[in-house]
Short mmCIF file of C-alpha atoms in Angstrom, two decimals:
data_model
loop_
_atom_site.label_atom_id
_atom_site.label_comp_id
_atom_site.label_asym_id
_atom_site.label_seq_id
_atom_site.Cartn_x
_atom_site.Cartn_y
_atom_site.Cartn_z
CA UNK A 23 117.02 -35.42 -14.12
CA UNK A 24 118.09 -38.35 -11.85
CA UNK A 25 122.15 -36.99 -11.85
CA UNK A 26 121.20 -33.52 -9.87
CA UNK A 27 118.01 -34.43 -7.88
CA UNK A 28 120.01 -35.23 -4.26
CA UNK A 29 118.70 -32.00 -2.66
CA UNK A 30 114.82 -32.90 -3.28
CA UNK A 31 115.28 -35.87 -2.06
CA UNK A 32 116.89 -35.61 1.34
CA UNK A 33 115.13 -36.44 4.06
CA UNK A 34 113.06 -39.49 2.72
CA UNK A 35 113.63 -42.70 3.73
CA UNK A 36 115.67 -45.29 1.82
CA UNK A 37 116.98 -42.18 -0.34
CA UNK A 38 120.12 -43.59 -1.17
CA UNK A 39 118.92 -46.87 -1.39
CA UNK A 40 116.76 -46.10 -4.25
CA UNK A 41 119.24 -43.40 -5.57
CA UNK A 42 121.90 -46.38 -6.22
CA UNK A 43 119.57 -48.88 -7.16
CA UNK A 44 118.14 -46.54 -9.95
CA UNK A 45 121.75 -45.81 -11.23
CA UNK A 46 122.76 -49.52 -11.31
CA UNK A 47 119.42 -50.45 -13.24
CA UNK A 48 118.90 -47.28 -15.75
CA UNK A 49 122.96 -47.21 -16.41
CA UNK A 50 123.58 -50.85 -16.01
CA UNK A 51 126.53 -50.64 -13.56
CA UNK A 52 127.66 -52.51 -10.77
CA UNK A 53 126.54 -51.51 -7.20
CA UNK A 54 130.00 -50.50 -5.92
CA UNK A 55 129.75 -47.80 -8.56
CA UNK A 56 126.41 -46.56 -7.98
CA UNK A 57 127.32 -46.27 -4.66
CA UNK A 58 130.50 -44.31 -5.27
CA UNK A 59 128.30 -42.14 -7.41
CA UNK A 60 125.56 -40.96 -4.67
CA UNK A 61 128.14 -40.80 -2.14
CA UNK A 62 130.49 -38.47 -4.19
CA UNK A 63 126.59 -36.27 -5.15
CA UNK A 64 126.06 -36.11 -1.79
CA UNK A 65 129.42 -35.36 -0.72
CA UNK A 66 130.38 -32.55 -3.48
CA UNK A 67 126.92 -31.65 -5.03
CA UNK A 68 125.92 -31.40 -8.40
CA UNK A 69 128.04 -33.74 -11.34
CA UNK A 70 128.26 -31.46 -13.95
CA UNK A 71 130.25 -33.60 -16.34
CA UNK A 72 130.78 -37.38 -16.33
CA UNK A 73 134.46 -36.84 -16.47
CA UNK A 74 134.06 -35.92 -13.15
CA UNK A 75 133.16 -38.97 -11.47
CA UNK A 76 136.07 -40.65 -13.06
CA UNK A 77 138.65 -42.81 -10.79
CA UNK A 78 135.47 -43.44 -8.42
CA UNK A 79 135.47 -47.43 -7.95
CA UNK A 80 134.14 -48.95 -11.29
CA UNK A 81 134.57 -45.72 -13.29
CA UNK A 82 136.95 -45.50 -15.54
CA UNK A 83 137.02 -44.22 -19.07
CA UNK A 84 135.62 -46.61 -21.00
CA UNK A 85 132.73 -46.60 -18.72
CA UNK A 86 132.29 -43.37 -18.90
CA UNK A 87 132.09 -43.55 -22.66
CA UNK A 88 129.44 -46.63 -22.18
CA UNK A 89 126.86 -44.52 -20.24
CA UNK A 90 127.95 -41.22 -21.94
CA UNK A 91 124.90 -41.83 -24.24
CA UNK A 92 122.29 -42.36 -21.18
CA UNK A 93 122.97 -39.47 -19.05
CA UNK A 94 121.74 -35.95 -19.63
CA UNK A 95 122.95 -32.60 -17.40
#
C-alpha cells in the first residue's frame, strides 16, 4: 500500500516528489502535509496507525478522521 512502500522506493529519482504528490491527490490534503508525512516515513519508518502522524503540520484530528476512510495498513 502507498503508507509503507518508502523502502522500495529509495533510490529512484523524484521519490519524494511523487510520494507527496500522490498523498496530496489520493487523500486530498495540502502539500505542507504530505510533505510532513514522507518526511516523518522516512525519518521513523513504517505509520502503523494514523494517530500517529498527528500534530505533523496540517494534521490534526479531524483530519485524521477525514482520510481515516482512505487509508489502509
Amino acid at each position: 500500500d502507498g503508507i509503507r512502500d518508502v523502502e522500495r522506493s529509495r533510490g529512484l529519482g523524484d521519490v519524494y516528489k511523487r510520494q507527496y504528490q500522490d498523498l496530496m491527490r489520493f487523500l486530498q490534503i495540502p502539500a505542507k502535509t504530505a510533505k510532513a508525512i514522507v518526511s516523518y516515513r522516512e525519518q521513523s519508518g513504517e505509520i502503523w496507525e494514523l494517530e500517529e502522524l498527528e500534530g505533523l503540520p496540517g494534521m490534526d484530528k479531524t483530519l485524521i478522521n477525514k482520510i481515516k476512510r482512505k487509508v489502509r495498513f
